[in-house]
Coordinates of C-alpha atoms in Angstrom, one line a residue:
X107 CA -0.4 0.0 -0.1
X108 CA 2.6 2.4 0.6
X109 CA 4.6 1.4 -2.1
X110 CA 1.4 2.3 -4.2
X111 CA 1.3 5.6 -2.4
X112 CA 4.8 6.5 -3.5
X113 CA 3.9 5.9 -6.8
X114 CA 1.1 8.1 -7.0
X115 CA 2.7 10.8 -5.5
X116 CA 5.9 10.4 -8.1
X117 CA 3.5 10.0 -11.0
X118 CA 1.4 13.4 -9.9
X119 CA 3.9 15.8 -11.7
X120 CA 3.5 13.8 -15.0
X121 CA -0.1 15.1 -15.4
X122 CA 0.5 18.4 -14.4
X123 CA -0.4 20.8 -17.4
X124 CA 0.9 24.1 -18.5
X125 CA -1.4 26.1 -20.0
X126 CA -0.4 29.4 -22.3
X127 CA -3.0 32.4 -21.4
X128 CA -3.6 35.7 -22.3
X129 CA -4.4 38.6 -20.0
X130 CA -8.0 38.6 -21.0
X131 CA -8.4 35.2 -20.5
X132 CA -6.7 34.9 -17.1
X133 CA -8.8 37.6 -16.1
X134 CA -11.9 36.4 -17.7
X135 CA -11.3 33.1 -15.9
X136 CA -10.7 35.0 -12.5
X137 CA -13.8 36.4 -12.8
X138 CA -16.0 32.7 -13.2
X139 CA -14.0 30.8 -10.8
X140 CA -12.7 33.1 -7.9
X141 CA -14.0 32.3 -4.5
X142 CA -14.8 35.7 -3.7
X143 CA -16.8 36.5 -6.5
X144 CA -18.7 33.6 -6.5
X145 CA -19.6 34.1 -2.4
X146 CA -20.4 38.1 -3.5
X147 CA -22.7 36.4 -6.1
X148 CA -24.4 34.3 -3.5
X149 CA -25.1 37.5 -0.9
X150 CA -26.4 39.5 -4.1
X151 CA -28.9 36.7 -4.4
X152 CA -30.0 36.6 -1.2
X153 CA -30.2 40.3 -1.1
X154 CA -32.5 40.0 -3.8
X155 CA -34.3 37.5 -2.0
X156 CA -35.2 39.7 0.7
X157 CA -36.9 42.1 -1.7
X158 CA -39.6 39.4 -2.5
X159 CA -40.1 38.8 1.5
X160 CA -40.7 42.5 1.7
X161 CA -42.8 42.4 -1.0
X162 CA -44.9 39.7 0.4
X163 CA -47.8 41.8 2.5
X164 CA -48.2 43.8 -0.6
X165 CA -48.9 40.6 -2.7
X166 CA -52.2 38.6 -2.3
X167 CA -52.3 35.2 -0.6
X168 CA -55.2 32.6 -0.9
X169 CA -55.5 30.1 1.8
X170 CA -58.4 27.2 1.5
X171 CA -59.7 24.4 4.1
X172 CA -62.4 23.4 6.0
X173 CA -64.1 24.6 9.4
X174 CA -66.2 21.6 9.6
X175 CA -66.9 20.2 12.9
X176 CA -69.4 18.5 15.4
X177 CA -71.8 20.8 16.7
X178 CA -74.3 20.1 19.0
X179 CA -76.5 22.8 20.3
X180 CA -75.6 26.5 18.9
X181 CA -73.4 26.7 16.0
X182 CA -70.4 29.1 18.1
X183 CA -67.6 29.9 15.7
X184 CA -64.4 28.6 15.7
X185 CA -61.1 31.1 15.4
X186 CA -63.3 33.8 14.8
X187 CA -65.2 31.6 11.7
X188 CA -68.5 29.5 11.8
X189 CA -68.2 25.7 11.4
X190 CA -68.0 25.4 7.2
X191 CA -67.8 22.8 5.2
X192 CA -65.4 24.8 3.1
X193 CA -63.5 28.1 3.2
X194 CA -61.1 30.3 1.7
X195 CA -59.7 33.5 2.6
X196 CA -57.2 36.1 1.2
X197 CA -55.3 39.2 2.3
X198 CA -53.0 41.7 1.6
X199 CA -52.1 45.3 2.7
X200 CA -53.1 48.3 0.2
X201 CA -51.5 50.9 2.7
X202 CA -48.5 50.4 5.1
X203 CA -46.0 53.0 4.9
X204 CA -43.3 51.2 7.4
X205 CA -43.4 48.1 5.3
X206 CA -43.3 50.3 2.4
X207 CA -40.2 51.5 3.7
X208 CA -39.2 48.3 4.6
X209 CA -39.6 47.3 0.9
X210 CA -37.7 50.3 -0.8
X211 CA -35.0 49.8 2.0
X212 CA -34.6 46.1 0.9
X213 CA -34.1 47.0 -2.6
X214 CA -31.4 49.9 -1.9
X215 CA -30.0 46.6 -0.2
X216 CA -29.9 44.4 -3.0
X217 CA -28.5 47.2 -5.2
X218 CA -25.4 47.6 -2.5
X219 CA -25.4 43.8 -2.9
X220 CA -24.6 44.1 -6.9
X221 CA -22.2 47.1 -6.0
X222 CA -20.1 44.6 -3.5
X223 CA -20.1 42.0 -6.4
X224 CA -18.9 44.4 -8.9
X225 CA -16.1 45.5 -6.1
X226 CA -15.3 42.0 -5.8
X227 CA -14.7 41.0 -9.4
X228 CA -12.6 44.2 -9.7
X229 CA -10.5 42.7 -7.0
X230 CA -10.4 39.5 -8.2
X231 CA -9.0 41.2 -11.6
X232 CA -6.7 43.4 -9.9
X233 CA -4.9 40.5 -8.0
X234 CA -4.9 38.1 -11.0
X235 CA -3.5 40.8 -13.7
X236 CA -0.6 41.7 -10.9
X237 CA 0.1 37.9 -11.1
X238 CA 0.2 37.7 -14.6
X239 CA 2.7 40.5 -14.6
X240 CA 4.7 38.8 -11.6
X241 CA 5.1 35.7 -13.7
X242 CA 5.4 37.7 -17.3
X243 CA 8.4 39.7 -15.6
X244 CA 10.0 36.5 -13.9
X245 CA 10.0 34.6 -17.4
X246 CA 11.6 37.6 -19.2
X247 CA 14.2 37.8 -16.3
X248 CA 15.0 34.0 -16.2
X249 CA 15.4 34.4 -20.4
X250 CA 17.7 37.0 -20.1
X251 CA 20.2 35.6 -17.3
X252 CA 19.8 32.3 -19.0
X253 CA 21.6 34.4 -22.0
X254 CA 24.2 35.6 -19.9
X255 CA 25.2 32.4 -18.4
X256 CA 25.7 31.5 -22.4
X257 CA 27.6 34.7 -22.8
X258 CA 29.8 33.7 -19.5
X259 CA 30.1 30.6 -20.5
X260 CA 31.7 31.7 -23.6
X261 CA 34.3 33.9 -21.4
X262 CA 34.9 31.1 -19.7
X263 CA 36.1 29.0 -22.5
X264 CA 38.0 31.8 -24.1
X265 CA 40.0 33.0 -20.9
X266 CA 41.1 29.6 -20.2
X267 CA 42.7 29.1 -23.6
X268 CA 44.3 32.6 -23.0
X269 CA 45.1 31.3 -19.9
X270 CA 47.1 28.0 -21.3
X271 CA 48.4 29.9 -23.7
X272 CA 50.2 32.7 -21.4
X273 CA 48.5 35.5 -22.5
X274 CA 46.5 35.7 -19.2
X275 CA 46.8 35.1 -15.9
X276 CA 45.4 32.3 -14.0
X277 CA 43.7 34.7 -11.5
X278 CA 41.8 35.8 -14.8
X279 CA 40.3 32.1 -14.9
X280 CA 39.2 32.4 -11.3
X281 CA 37.6 35.5 -12.0
X282 CA 35.7 34.2 -14.9
X283 CA 34.6 30.9 -13.3
X284 CA 33.5 33.3 -10.1
X285 CA 31.2 35.5 -12.5
X286 CA 29.7 32.2 -14.4
X287 CA 29.0 30.7 -10.7
X288 CA 27.5 34.2 -9.6
X289 CA 25.0 34.1 -13.2
X290 CA 24.3 30.5 -12.3
X291 CA 22.9 31.2 -9.0
X292 CA 21.0 33.9 -10.4
X293 CA 19.5 31.6 -13.5
X294 CA 18.6 29.2 -10.5
X295 CA 17.0 32.3 -8.3
X296 CA 15.1 33.7 -11.5
X297 CA 13.8 30.0 -12.7
X298 CA 12.3 29.2 -9.4
X299 CA 10.7 32.4 -8.7
X300 CA 9.4 32.0 -12.5
X301 CA 8.0 28.6 -11.2
X302 CA 6.4 29.9 -8.3
X303 CA 4.7 33.0 -10.1
X304 CA 3.2 30.4 -12.7
X305 CA 2.1 28.1 -10.1
X306 CA 0.4 30.8 -8.1
X307 CA -1.4 32.2 -11.2
X308 CA -2.7 28.6 -11.8
X309 CA -3.9 28.4 -8.6
X310 CA -5.8 31.1 -8.1
X311 CA -7.3 30.5 -11.9
X312 CA -8.6 27.3 -10.0
X313 CA -6.3 25.0 -12.0
X314 CA -5.0 21.8 -9.8
X315 CA -1.9 21.9 -7.8
X316 CA 1.0 21.3 -10.3
X317 CA -0.5 23.0 -13.0
X318 CA 1.3 26.4 -14.3
X319 CA 0.2 29.3 -16.1
X320 CA 2.6 30.3 -19.1
X321 CA 2.1 34.0 -19.9
X322 CA 1.9 36.0 -23.1
X323 CA 3.7 38.9 -23.8
X324 CA 0.5 41.3 -23.3
X325 CA 0.2 44.9 -22.0
X326 CA -2.6 46.7 -20.4
X327 CA -4.3 48.8 -22.9
X328 CA -3.1 52.4 -23.0
X329 CA -6.8 53.6 -23.9
X330 CA -8.2 53.2 -20.6
X331 CA -5.3 55.2 -18.8
X332 CA -6.7 58.8 -17.8
X333 CA -4.8 61.3 -19.7
X334 CA -4.1 64.3 -16.9
X335 CA -4.6 63.9 -13.3
X336 CA -8.1 65.8 -12.9
X337 CA -9.1 63.1 -14.9
X338 CA -8.0 60.1 -12.8
X339 CA -9.3 61.9 -9.8
X340 CA -12.9 62.8 -11.4
X341 CA -13.2 58.8 -12.6
X342 CA -12.2 57.6 -9.3
X343 CA -14.5 59.7 -7.7
X344 CA -17.4 58.8 -10.4
X345 CA -16.8 55.1 -10.8
X346 CA -15.7 54.4 -7.0
X347 CA -17.7 51.3 -5.9
X348 CA -16.7 52.0 -2.6
X349 CA -18.3 55.4 -2.3
X350 CA -21.4 54.0 -4.3
X351 CA -21.7 51.1 -1.8
X352 CA -21.4 53.8 0.9
X353 CA -24.0 56.0 -0.4
X354 CA -26.5 52.8 -0.8
X355 CA -26.4 51.9 2.6
X356 CA -26.7 55.3 3.6
X357 CA -30.0 55.3 1.3
X358 CA -31.6 52.3 3.1
X359 CA -30.5 53.2 6.8
X360 CA -32.5 56.6 6.1
X361 CA -35.7 54.7 4.5
X362 CA -35.2 52.5 7.6
X363 CA -35.4 55.8 9.6
X364 CA -38.6 56.8 7.6
X365 CA -40.6 53.4 8.1
X366 CA -39.7 54.0 11.8
X367 CA -41.5 57.6 11.8
X368 CA -44.6 56.2 10.1
X369 CA -45.1 53.9 12.6
X370 CA -48.3 56.5 13.6
X371 CA -49.9 56.0 10.6
X372 CA -52.9 53.9 10.0
X373 CA -52.6 50.4 8.1
X374 CA -55.2 49.6 5.5
X375 CA -55.7 45.7 4.6
X376 CA -57.8 44.0 1.9
X377 CA -59.7 41.0 3.3
X378 CA -62.0 38.4 1.7
X379 CA -63.3 35.5 2.7
X380 CA -65.7 33.0 1.3
X381 CA -67.3 29.9 3.4
X382 CA -70.0 27.1 2.4
X383 CA -72.0 26.3 5.0
X384 CA -74.1 23.1 6.0
X385 CA -77.7 23.2 6.6
X386 CA -77.4 21.3 9.7
X387 CA -77.9 23.2 12.9
X388 CA -78.0 26.5 11.3
X389 CA -81.7 26.0 10.3
X390 CA -82.7 25.2 13.8
X391 CA -81.5 28.5 15.0
X392 CA -81.9 30.7 12.4
X393 CA -84.9 31.7 10.4
X394 CA -82.7 32.7 7.3
X395 CA -80.1 30.6 6.2
X396 CA -77.9 31.3 3.5
X397 CA -75.2 28.3 2.6
X398 CA -72.8 30.3 0.4
X399 CA -71.6 33.4 2.2
X400 CA -68.9 36.0 0.8
X401 CA -67.2 38.9 2.5
X402 CA -65.0 41.5 1.2
X403 CA -63.9 44.9 2.7
X404 CA -61.0 46.5 4.5
X405 CA -59.3 46.3 7.6
X406 CA -58.2 49.6 9.0
X407 CA -55.9 49.6 11.9
X408 CA -54.9 52.9 13.6
X409 CA -52.2 53.2 16.5
X410 CA -52.8 55.3 19.2
X411 CA -50.0 54.7 21.3
X412 CA -46.8 53.0 19.8
X413 CA -44.6 52.9 22.9
X414 CA -41.2 53.8 22.9
X415 CA -39.5 51.3 20.3
X416 CA -40.2 53.6 17.1
X417 CA -38.9 56.8 18.9
X418 CA -35.3 54.7 20.0
X419 CA -35.2 53.1 16.6
X420 CA -35.1 56.7 15.0
X421 CA -32.7 57.6 17.6
X422 CA -30.6 54.6 16.2
X423 CA -30.9 55.5 12.6
X424 CA -30.1 59.1 13.5
X425 CA -26.4 58.1 14.9
X426 CA -25.9 55.7 11.9
X427 CA -26.8 58.2 9.5
X428 CA -24.2 60.5 10.7
X429 CA -21.5 57.8 10.8
X430 CA -22.1 56.8 7.3
X431 CA -22.4 60.5 5.9
X432 CA -18.9 60.9 8.0
X433 CA -17.6 57.7 5.9
X434 CA -18.8 58.7 2.5
X435 CA -16.5 62.3 2.9
X436 CA -13.7 60.7 4.4
X437 CA -14.0 57.6 1.4
X438 CA -14.0 60.7 -1.3
X439 CA -10.9 62.8 0.2
X440 CA -9.0 59.1 0.5
X441 CA -10.1 58.0 -2.9
X442 CA -9.1 61.5 -4.6
X443 CA -5.9 61.6 -2.7
X444 CA -4.9 58.1 -3.6
X445 CA -6.4 58.3 -7.3
X446 CA -4.1 61.5 -7.8
X447 CA -0.8 59.9 -6.3
X448 CA -1.5 56.8 -8.7
X449 CA -1.7 59.0 -11.8
X450 CA 2.0 60.5 -10.3
X451 CA 3.3 56.7 -9.8
X452 CA 2.4 56.1 -13.5
X453 CA 4.2 59.2 -14.5
X454 CA 7.3 58.5 -12.5
X455 CA 7.3 55.0 -13.8
X456 CA 7.3 55.6 -17.5
X457 CA 10.1 58.1 -16.5
X458 CA 12.0 55.7 -15.1
X459 CA 11.1 53.1 -18.1
X460 CA 12.5 55.7 -20.7
X461 CA 15.8 55.8 -19.0
X462 CA 16.4 52.1 -18.9
X463 CA 15.2 52.2 -22.4
X464 CA 18.1 54.8 -23.2
X465 CA 20.6 53.0 -20.8
X466 CA 19.8 49.8 -22.9
X467 CA 20.3 51.8 -26.4
X468 CA 23.4 52.8 -25.4
X469 CA 24.4 49.5 -24.3
X470 CA 23.7 47.9 -27.3
X471 CA 25.4 50.4 -29.4
X472 CA 28.3 49.9 -27.2
X473 CA 28.3 46.2 -28.1
X474 CA 27.7 47.0 -31.6
X475 CA 31.2 49.0 -31.6
X476 CA 32.9 46.3 -29.8
X477 CA 32.0 43.7 -32.3
X478 CA 33.6 46.0 -35.1
X479 CA 36.3 46.3 -33.5
X480 CA 36.6 42.6 -32.6
X481 CA 36.3 42.1 -36.5
X482 CA 39.6 44.5 -36.8
X483 CA 41.4 42.8 -34.2
X484 CA 41.6 46.0 -32.1
X485 CA 39.6 44.6 -28.9
X486 CA 40.0 40.9 -27.4
X487 CA 36.8 38.7 -27.7
X488 CA 36.5 38.5 -23.8
X489 CA 35.9 42.4 -23.9
X490 CA 33.0 42.0 -26.4
X491 CA 31.4 39.1 -23.8
X492 CA 31.6 41.4 -21.1
X493 CA 29.6 44.2 -23.0
X494 CA 27.2 41.4 -24.0
X495 CA 26.7 40.6 -20.3
X496 CA 26.4 44.0 -19.3
X497 CA 23.6 43.9 -22.0
X498 CA 21.8 41.1 -20.7
X499 CA 21.7 43.2 -17.3
X500 CA 20.5 45.9 -19.0
X501 CA 17.6 44.5 -20.3
X502 CA 16.5 42.6 -17.1
X503 CA 16.4 46.5 -15.6
X504 CA 14.5 47.5 -18.5
X505 CA 12.0 44.4 -17.9
X506 CA 11.9 45.6 -14.5
X507 CA 11.0 49.1 -15.3
X508 CA 8.2 48.0 -17.6
X509 CA 7.0 45.8 -14.9
X510 CA 7.0 48.8 -13.0
X511 CA 4.9 50.7 -15.3
X512 CA 2.2 48.0 -15.8
X513 CA 1.5 47.7 -12.7
X514 CA 1.3 51.4 -11.9
X515 CA -1.2 51.7 -14.6
X516 CA -3.3 48.5 -13.2
X517 CA -3.6 50.4 -9.8
X518 CA -4.5 53.4 -11.4
X519 CA -7.0 51.3 -13.4
X520 CA -8.5 50.4 -9.9
X521 CA -8.8 53.0 -8.7
X522 CA -10.3 54.8 -11.8
X523 CA -12.9 51.8 -11.5
X524 CA -11.9 51.4 -15.3
X525 CA -9.8 47.7 -14.7
X526 CA -12.3 45.4 -16.1
X527 CA -13.0 47.6 -19.4
X528 CA -9.4 47.4 -20.0
X529 CA -8.8 43.8 -19.2
X530 CA -11.9 41.8 -20.3

């Protein structure tokens, strides 16, 4: 049994798959399978069901049954109704202000639950896109370091040959071996980082443990990034799910307060009943008997004394409303500041990317010059290989700067509420 278990564990990696996905495909998959999104949708479904519960008093309800009973003597009423072969009743509220405000509050809560679901969708998209960029950056860096290792291997071979010929001192050979060992160590680190990033992305997307997601060279759509800082702040305030959710909660609480305030208003209900009576006993006590009986009318309830509960509930609602208004103002100020900072982060990251690109261009041109000099015999080959190694370092720095820009844009899109439009 133990041998079979070990065999299964060894065989598991053989079934692992590598899924190559674009950024859009990864985000769409996360929106379908993210646990946070699924839970938010269930809460939204529950809030919609609460609307039906609150609407119940205003919908007609019909009950049917029998009030048939053994009667000896005068046919007295049972539970307010005379003994009957069959009876049916219906009732519904025509005017009930407390219940009307409760229904309006339930609808507002359902709208808030829908906003919360949208917020969870944006969070899932942001988290997935962030992991996608990490995996993308790790793959690019690993590829660059692998190229650096190849260059250093050639440098090592050339250095050893020159040492054997007596054209270099043995120290240069050891230095080349040291540089190669450092590069191989970095190669292992970047490869491990790539494996971890791709495995983490696979888990977030709902793939089995052991699977990996290989990313493509996608970039975030620039069209959805605001052009100015003021536009970024305006979009963030206008599209903020947090502000709209707080406003929805505030509106629902205000409706609750109006419901408590309307507790002194009368309640009007529609009532109707039909009864089919038996002749037995009734004809003995009544001069005129009718088997089919129908009642249709309204029930009016006027509260004269409602106690202190309504006043207490109103006081609690007033405190909650004041608190929620303060939360809305605080959220608006905070979101405006964060949106402005996110826009500035994008600008700074783009400046860093431009510097990294220029630095890379200079180094690439330096390699081109050295190659021309090598063909003329003016520089040794190790100098060229060292320049190529430096170029690989510039590539890694460029990829880091590029990743910083993409993540800054991603954060700005989340702040402005346009992340789904940019990624879906």
